[in-house]
């Protein structure tokens, strides 16, 4: 006897699963690489507060990474698999959006810079690229920028490019090869010239730029 066809419910379930998976990939590709959708930090949907000490998903939170900002400790929390992340700074607890996009956190996922305005990046690797969430401390209150940064070159970092004592966000892309620079409010400040390889960027992979490197993004 030949095999019967799969029940209609099984076929429909498979199609729905495929559509969901494709939607997730499209979402990641639409993350800010060119700054077109950059917006200022917000305290609403972009930074969902959670109760300090709460579980991360279905299990207890674990400290993945720690840093000190302006003399005060901040922590990156996650479940045992590096998912369901939380950024903890004193009484501020902010949901980590990059784990909701499928990224996983580890000991290298947190980087912070103290300055006139201090900031932290929460990094996660995804298919050879990097996604990073920006969190900014203004007047002692941390807020999350609403949309993560996406780097096809695998590098998103904080650096004082303009010399104004507050860090900027440097995002490396590979098509074309260049670095884009954003202010902490999400506005685009400029791009480097195009290169043939990411290794030509000064300081690669700890890319270090100065104002003279920036020009209008084509």
PDB file of C-alpha atoms in Angstrom:
ATOM      1  CA  UNK A   1       0.000   0.000   0.000  1.00  0.00           C
ATOM      2  CA  UNK A   2       1.424   3.458  -0.906  1.00  0.00           C
ATOM      3  CA  UNK A   3       1.903   6.142   1.655  1.00  0.00           C
ATOM      4  CA  UNK A   4      -1.091   8.367   2.296  1.00  0.00           C
ATOM      5  CA  UNK A   5      -0.824  12.109   2.063  1.00  0.00           C
ATOM      6  CA  UNK A   6      -0.086  14.045   5.253  1.00  0.00           C
ATOM      7  CA  UNK A   7      -3.201  15.340   7.013  1.00  0.00           C
ATOM      8  CA  UNK A   8      -4.162  18.897   6.072  1.00  0.00           C
ATOM      9  CA  UNK A   9      -3.493  20.105   9.652  1.00  0.00           C
ATOM     10  CA  UNK A  10       0.125  18.885   9.433  1.00  0.00           C
ATOM     11  CA  UNK A  11       0.659  20.668   6.115  1.00  0.00           C
ATOM     12  CA  UNK A  12      -0.837  23.913   7.442  1.00  0.00           C
ATOM     13  CA  UNK A  13       1.329  23.733  10.583  1.00  0.00           C
ATOM     14  CA  UNK A  14       4.484  23.278   8.486  1.00  0.00           C
ATOM     15  CA  UNK A  15       3.609  26.242   6.269  1.00  0.00           C
ATOM     16  CA  UNK A  16       2.932  28.482   9.282  1.00  0.00           C
ATOM     17  CA  UNK A  17       6.256  27.482  10.871  1.00  0.00           C
ATOM     18  CA  UNK A  18       8.107  28.331   7.658  1.00  0.00           C
ATOM     19  CA  UNK A  19       6.434  31.746   7.452  1.00  0.00           C
ATOM     20  CA  UNK A  20       7.323  32.526  11.089  1.00  0.00           C
ATOM     21  CA  UNK A  21      10.968  31.553  10.536  1.00  0.00           C
ATOM     22  CA  UNK A  22      11.189  33.717   7.407  1.00  0.00           C
ATOM     23  CA  UNK A  23       9.625  36.665   9.252  1.00  0.00           C
ATOM     24  CA  UNK A  24      12.256  36.406  12.000  1.00  0.00           C
ATOM     25  CA  UNK A  25      15.083  36.533   9.442  1.00  0.00           C
ATOM     26  CA  UNK A  26      13.536  39.552   7.708  1.00  0.00           C
ATOM     27  CA  UNK A  27      13.210  41.328  11.075  1.00  0.00           C
ATOM     28  CA  UNK A  28      16.927  40.939  11.790  1.00  0.00           C
ATOM     29  CA  UNK A  29      17.872  42.250   8.336  1.00  0.00           C
ATOM     30  CA  UNK A  30      15.725  45.322   8.915  1.00  0.00           C
ATOM     31  CA  UNK A  31      17.571  46.257  12.097  1.00  0.00           C
ATOM     32  CA  UNK A  32      19.353  49.572  11.923  1.00  0.00           C
ATOM     33  CA  UNK A  33      22.529  49.371   9.850  1.00  0.00           C
ATOM     34  CA  UNK A  34      22.112  52.535   7.808  1.00  0.00           C
ATOM     35  CA  UNK A  35      20.432  54.670  10.485  1.00  0.00           C
ATOM     36  CA  UNK A  36      17.322  55.305   8.428  1.00  0.00           C
ATOM     37  CA  UNK A  37      15.048  54.236  11.265  1.00  0.00           C
ATOM     38  CA  UNK A  38      17.106  55.601  14.144  1.00  0.00           C
ATOM     39  CA  UNK A  39      15.107  57.085  16.991  1.00  0.00           C
ATOM     40  CA  UNK A  40      15.916  58.553  20.376  1.00  0.00           C
ATOM     41  CA  UNK A  41      16.004  56.385  23.522  1.00  0.00           C
ATOM     42  CA  UNK A  42      12.549  55.715  24.902  1.00  0.00           C
ATOM     43  CA  UNK A  43      11.249  54.408  28.177  1.00  0.00           C
ATOM     44  CA  UNK A  44       8.145  52.628  26.916  1.00  0.00           C
ATOM     45  CA  UNK A  45       8.020  49.623  24.623  1.00  0.00           C
ATOM     46  CA  UNK A  46      11.735  49.916  23.885  1.00  0.00           C
ATOM     47  CA  UNK A  47      12.728  49.359  27.519  1.00  0.00           C
ATOM     48  CA  UNK A  48      10.314  47.014  29.248  1.00  0.00           C
ATOM     49  CA  UNK A  49      10.919  47.121  33.015  1.00  0.00           C
ATOM     50  CA  UNK A  50      11.131  43.875  34.936  1.00  0.00           C
ATOM     51  CA  UNK A  51      11.232  43.234  38.653  1.00  0.00           C
ATOM     52  CA  UNK A  52      14.732  43.009  40.075  1.00  0.00           C
ATOM     53  CA  UNK A  53      15.562  39.395  40.896  1.00  0.00           C
ATOM     54  CA  UNK A  54      12.824  38.025  38.637  1.00  0.00           C
ATOM     55  CA  UNK A  55      13.259  34.802  36.735  1.00  0.00           C
ATOM     56  CA  UNK A  56      14.722  34.995  33.243  1.00  0.00           C
ATOM     57  CA  UNK A  57      12.135  33.085  31.264  1.00  0.00           C
ATOM     58  CA  UNK A  58      11.220  29.858  33.013  1.00  0.00           C
ATOM     59  CA  UNK A  59      14.375  29.659  35.131  1.00  0.00           C
ATOM     60  CA  UNK A  60      16.371  31.822  37.538  1.00  0.00           C
ATOM     61  CA  UNK A  61      18.485  34.674  36.219  1.00  0.00           C
ATOM     62  CA  UNK A  62      22.238  34.189  36.135  1.00  0.00           C
ATOM     63  CA  UNK A  63      24.857  36.943  35.977  1.00  0.00           C
ATOM     64  CA  UNK A  64      26.465  36.701  32.543  1.00  0.00           C
ATOM     65  CA  UNK A  65      28.656  39.825  32.656  1.00  0.00           C
ATOM     66  CA  UNK A  66      29.412  42.805  34.887  1.00  0.00           C
ATOM     67  CA  UNK A  67      30.757  46.307  34.325  1.00  0.00           C
ATOM     68  CA  UNK A  68      31.237  49.530  36.274  1.00  0.00           C
ATOM     69  CA  UNK A  69      29.788  52.774  34.921  1.00  0.00           C
ATOM     70  CA  UNK A  70      30.474  56.061  36.702  1.00  0.00           C
ATOM     71  CA  UNK A  71      31.560  54.060  39.743  1.00  0.00           C
ATOM     72  CA  UNK A  72      28.343  52.050  39.888  1.00  0.00           C
ATOM     73  CA  UNK A  73      27.910  48.373  38.971  1.00  0.00           C
ATOM     74  CA  UNK A  74      25.737  47.165  36.113  1.00  0.00           C
ATOM     75  CA  UNK A  75      24.967  43.533  35.339  1.00  0.00           C
ATOM     76  CA  UNK A  76      23.817  41.506  32.379  1.00  0.00           C
ATOM     77  CA  UNK A  77      21.496  38.670  33.375  1.00  0.00           C
ATOM     78  CA  UNK A  78      20.205  35.712  31.362  1.00  0.00           C
ATOM     79  CA  UNK A  79      18.903  32.183  31.674  1.00  0.00           C
ATOM     80  CA  UNK A  80      21.213  29.153  31.589  1.00  0.00           C
ATOM     81  CA  UNK A  81      21.246  29.197  27.770  1.00  0.00           C
ATOM     82  CA  UNK A  82      22.086  32.900  27.446  1.00  0.00           C
ATOM     83  CA  UNK A  83      18.522  33.817  26.501  1.00  0.00           C
ATOM     84  CA  UNK A  84      15.794  35.944  28.113  1.00  0.00           C
ATOM     85  CA  UNK A  85      18.290  38.681  28.935  1.00  0.00           C
ATOM     86  CA  UNK A  86      17.971  41.512  31.456  1.00  0.00           C
ATOM     87  CA  UNK A  87      20.158  44.590  31.963  1.00  0.00           C
ATOM     88  CA  UNK A  88      20.324  45.547  35.641  1.00  0.00           C
ATOM     89  CA  UNK A  89      21.572  48.931  36.886  1.00  0.00           C
ATOM     90  CA  UNK A  90      20.566  49.599  40.466  1.00  0.00           C
ATOM     91  CA  UNK A  91      16.778  49.671  40.548  1.00  0.00           C
ATOM     92  CA  UNK A  92      16.633  49.830  36.734  1.00  0.00           C
ATOM     93  CA  UNK A  93      15.917  46.477  35.080  1.00  0.00           C
ATOM     94  CA  UNK A  94      15.518  46.534  31.306  1.00  0.00           C
ATOM     95  CA  UNK A  95      14.588  43.730  28.947  1.00  0.00           C
ATOM     96  CA  UNK A  96      17.328  42.762  26.497  1.00  0.00           C
ATOM     97  CA  UNK A  97      15.765  42.863  23.046  1.00  0.00           C
ATOM     98  CA  UNK A  98      18.583  41.079  21.188  1.00  0.00           C
ATOM     99  CA  UNK A  99      17.772  37.801  22.934  1.00  0.00           C
ATOM    100  CA  UNK A 100      14.169  38.130  21.796  1.00  0.00           C
ATOM    101  CA  UNK A 101      15.607  38.187  18.254  1.00  0.00           C
ATOM    102  CA  UNK A 102      17.413  34.899  18.808  1.00  0.00           C
ATOM    103  CA  UNK A 103      20.787  36.187  20.024  1.00  0.00           C
ATOM    104  CA  UNK A 104      22.526  34.504  22.949  1.00  0.00           C
ATOM    105  CA  UNK A 105      24.512  36.300  25.648  1.00  0.00           C
ATOM    106  CA  UNK A 106      27.914  35.384  27.070  1.00  0.00           C
ATOM    107  CA  UNK A 107      30.707  36.938  29.129  1.00  0.00           C
ATOM    108  CA  UNK A 108      31.694  39.189  26.193  1.00  0.00           C
ATOM    109  CA  UNK A 109      28.200  40.537  25.586  1.00  0.00           C
ATOM    110  CA  UNK A 110      28.439  43.701  27.712  1.00  0.00           C
ATOM    111  CA  UNK A 111      30.558  46.781  26.988  1.00  0.00           C
ATOM    112  CA  UNK A 112      30.166  50.172  28.664  1.00  0.00           C
ATOM    113  CA  UNK A 113      31.764  53.611  28.443  1.00  0.00           C
ATOM    114  CA  UNK A 114      31.532  56.351  31.078  1.00  0.00           C
ATOM    115  CA  UNK A 115      31.330  59.926  29.855  1.00  0.00           C
ATOM    116  CA  UNK A 116      29.336  63.143  29.924  1.00  0.00           C
ATOM    117  CA  UNK A 117      26.555  60.765  28.943  1.00  0.00           C
ATOM    118  CA  UNK A 118      27.344  57.133  29.739  1.00  0.00           C
ATOM    119  CA  UNK A 119      26.213  54.169  27.695  1.00  0.00           C
ATOM    120  CA  UNK A 120      26.374  50.394  27.396  1.00  0.00           C
ATOM    121  CA  UNK A 121      26.001  47.995  24.496  1.00  0.00           C
ATOM    122  CA  UNK A 122      24.602  44.491  24.860  1.00  0.00           C
ATOM    123  CA  UNK A 123      25.999  42.363  22.039  1.00  0.00           C
ATOM    124  CA  UNK A 124      24.872  39.051  20.597  1.00  0.00           C
ATOM    125  CA  UNK A 125      26.240  37.057  17.682  1.00  0.00           C
ATOM    126  CA  UNK A 126      23.880  35.893  14.986  1.00  0.00           C
ATOM    127  CA  UNK A 127      24.926  33.949  11.887  1.00  0.00           C
ATOM    128  CA  UNK A 128      28.363  35.589  11.707  1.00  0.00           C
ATOM    129  CA  UNK A 129      26.960  39.079  12.203  1.00  0.00           C
ATOM    130  CA  UNK A 130      26.387  41.062  15.386  1.00  0.00           C
ATOM    131  CA  UNK A 131      23.294  42.682  16.839  1.00  0.00           C
ATOM    132  CA  UNK A 132      23.604  45.138  19.701  1.00  0.00           C
ATOM    133  CA  UNK A 133      21.211  46.989  21.959  1.00  0.00           C
ATOM    134  CA  UNK A 134      22.159  50.485  23.124  1.00  0.00           C
ATOM    135  CA  UNK A 135      21.336  51.597  26.669  1.00  0.00           C
ATOM    136  CA  UNK A 136      21.932  55.190  27.735  1.00  0.00           C
ATOM    137  CA  UNK A 137      22.224  56.637  31.245  1.00  0.00           C
ATOM    138  CA  UNK A 138      20.749  60.120  31.552  1.00  0.00           C
ATOM    139  CA  UNK A 139      20.518  61.726  34.985  1.00  0.00           C
ATOM    140  CA  UNK A 140      20.853  58.348  36.685  1.00  0.00           C
ATOM    141  CA  UNK A 141      18.087  56.657  34.709  1.00  0.00           C
ATOM    142  CA  UNK A 142      18.866  54.050  32.076  1.00  0.00           C
ATOM    143  CA  UNK A 143      16.836  53.858  28.881  1.00  0.00           C
ATOM    144  CA  UNK A 144      17.050  51.558  25.868  1.00  0.00           C
ATOM    145  CA  UNK A 145      17.141  52.741  22.273  1.00  0.00           C
ATOM    146  CA  UNK A 146      14.101  51.242  20.604  1.00  0.00           C
ATOM    147  CA  UNK A 147      15.830  49.354  17.776  1.00  0.00           C
ATOM    148  CA  UNK A 148      19.059  47.317  17.930  1.00  0.00           C
ATOM    149  CA  UNK A 149      22.039  47.991  15.687  1.00  0.00           C
ATOM    150  CA  UNK A 150      22.949  45.348  13.115  1.00  0.00           C
ATOM    151  CA  UNK A 151      26.520  44.839  11.872  1.00  0.00           C
ATOM    152  CA  UNK A 152      27.209  42.497   8.980  1.00  0.00           C
ATOM    153  CA  UNK A 153      30.902  42.994   9.841  1.00  0.00           C
ATOM    154  CA  UNK A 154      30.358  41.650  13.344  1.00  0.00           C
ATOM    155  CA  UNK A 155      31.466  44.830  15.146  1.00  0.00           C
ATOM    156  CA  UNK A 156      29.322  47.333  17.032  1.00  0.00           C
ATOM    157  CA  UNK A 157      31.243  49.331  19.615  1.00  0.00           C
ATOM    158  CA  UNK A 158      31.224  52.514  21.682  1.00  0.00           C
ATOM    159  CA  UNK A 159      33.952  55.087  21.068  1.00  0.00           C
ATOM    160  CA  UNK A 160      34.343  58.843  21.517  1.00  0.00           C
ATOM    161  CA  UNK A 161      34.772  59.615  17.828  1.00  0.00           C
ATOM    162  CA  UNK A 162      33.843  63.313  17.864  1.00  0.00           C
ATOM    163  CA  UNK A 163      35.761  64.244  21.020  1.00  0.00           C
ATOM    164  CA  UNK A 164      32.717  65.602  22.850  1.00  0.00           C
ATOM    165  CA  UNK A 165      33.356  63.395  25.962  1.00  0.00           C
ATOM    166  CA  UNK A 166      30.297  61.262  25.193  1.00  0.00           C
ATOM    167  CA  UNK A 167      30.650  58.013  23.250  1.00  0.00           C
ATOM    168  CA  UNK A 168      29.237  57.352  19.803  1.00  0.00           C
ATOM    169  CA  UNK A 169      28.170  54.036  18.298  1.00  0.00           C
ATOM    170  CA  UNK A 170      30.421  52.621  15.570  1.00  0.00           C
ATOM    171  CA  UNK A 171      28.835  50.010  13.285  1.00  0.00           C
ATOM    172  CA  UNK A 172      30.893  48.064  10.731  1.00  0.00           C
ATOM    173  CA  UNK A 173      29.230  46.798   7.579  1.00  0.00           C
ATOM    174  CA  UNK A 174      30.594  44.664   4.750  1.00  0.00           C
ATOM    175  CA  UNK A 175      28.542  45.653   1.707  1.00  0.00           C
ATOM    176  CA  UNK A 176      30.068  48.081   1.054  1.00  0.00           C
ATOM    177  CA  UNK A 177      32.922  47.838   3.582  1.00  0.00           C
ATOM    178  CA  UNK A 178      32.804  50.899   5.828  1.00  0.00           C
ATOM    179  CA  UNK A 179      31.951  52.048   9.345  1.00  0.00           C
ATOM    180  CA  UNK A 180      28.904  54.130  10.221  1.00  0.00           C
ATOM    181  CA  UNK A 181      28.838  56.380  13.283  1.00  0.00           C
ATOM    182  CA  UNK A 182      25.739  57.305  15.286  1.00  0.00           C
ATOM    183  CA  UNK A 183      25.151  59.675  18.190  1.00  0.00           C
ATOM    184  CA  UNK A 184      23.543  58.291  21.340  1.00  0.00           C
ATOM    185  CA  UNK A 185      20.214  59.791  20.289  1.00  0.00           C
ATOM    186  CA  UNK A 186      20.287  57.598  17.190  1.00  0.00           C
ATOM    187  CA  UNK A 187      21.127  60.310  14.657  1.00  0.00           C
ATOM    188  CA  UNK A 188      23.667  59.441  11.956  1.00  0.00           C
ATOM    189  CA  UNK A 189      26.926  61.408  12.185  1.00  0.00           C
ATOM    190  CA  UNK A 190      28.630  60.064   9.074  1.00  0.00           C
ATOM    191  CA  UNK A 191      30.539  57.207   7.494  1.00  0.00           C
ATOM    192  CA  UNK A 192      34.129  56.339   6.721  1.00  0.00           C
ATOM    193  CA  UNK A 193      35.287  55.973   3.146  1.00  0.00           C
ATOM    194  CA  UNK A 194      34.794  52.601   1.534  1.00  0.00           C
ATOM    195  CA  UNK A 195      37.454  49.928   1.930  1.00  0.00           C
ATOM    196  CA  UNK A 196      38.159  46.622   0.213  1.00  0.00           C
ATOM    197  CA  UNK A 197      38.506  44.755   3.528  1.00  0.00           C
ATOM    198  CA  UNK A 198      37.339  45.344   7.097  1.00  0.00           C
ATOM    199  CA  UNK A 199      40.941  44.820   8.240  1.00  0.00           C
ATOM    200  CA  UNK A 200      41.773  48.206   6.659  1.00  0.00           C
ATOM    201  CA  UNK A 201      39.646  50.003   9.238  1.00  0.00           C
ATOM    202  CA  UNK A 202      41.942  51.639  11.783  1.00  0.00           C
ATOM    203  CA  UNK A 203      42.424  49.473  14.880  1.00  0.00           C
ATOM    204  CA  UNK A 204      40.429  46.537  13.496  1.00  0.00           C
ATOM    205  CA  UNK A 205      38.649  44.800  15.141  1.00  0.00           C
ATOM    206  CA  UNK A 206      38.705  47.467  17.894  1.00  0.00           C
ATOM    207  CA  UNK A 207      37.852  50.109  15.315  1.00  0.00           C
ATOM    208  CA  UNK A 208      39.033  53.569  16.372  1.00  0.00           C
ATOM    209  CA  UNK A 209      37.944  56.568  14.339  1.00  0.00           C
ATOM    210  CA  UNK A 210      38.408  60.328  14.556  1.00  0.00           C
ATOM    211  CA  UNK A 211      36.314  63.202  13.156  1.00  0.00           C
ATOM    212  CA  UNK A 212      38.504  63.407  10.060  1.00  0.00           C
ATOM    213  CA  UNK A 213      37.481  59.888   9.079  1.00  0.00           C
ATOM    214  CA  UNK A 214      33.835  60.841   8.687  1.00  0.00           C
ATOM    215  CA  UNK A 215      32.031  62.009   5.586  1.00  0.00           C
ATOM    216  CA  UNK A 216      28.459  61.967   4.354  1.00  0.00           C
ATOM    217  CA  UNK A 217      27.067  58.468   3.966  1.00  0.00           C
ATOM    218  CA  UNK A 218      26.385  57.781   0.304  1.00  0.00           C
TER     219      UNK A 218
END
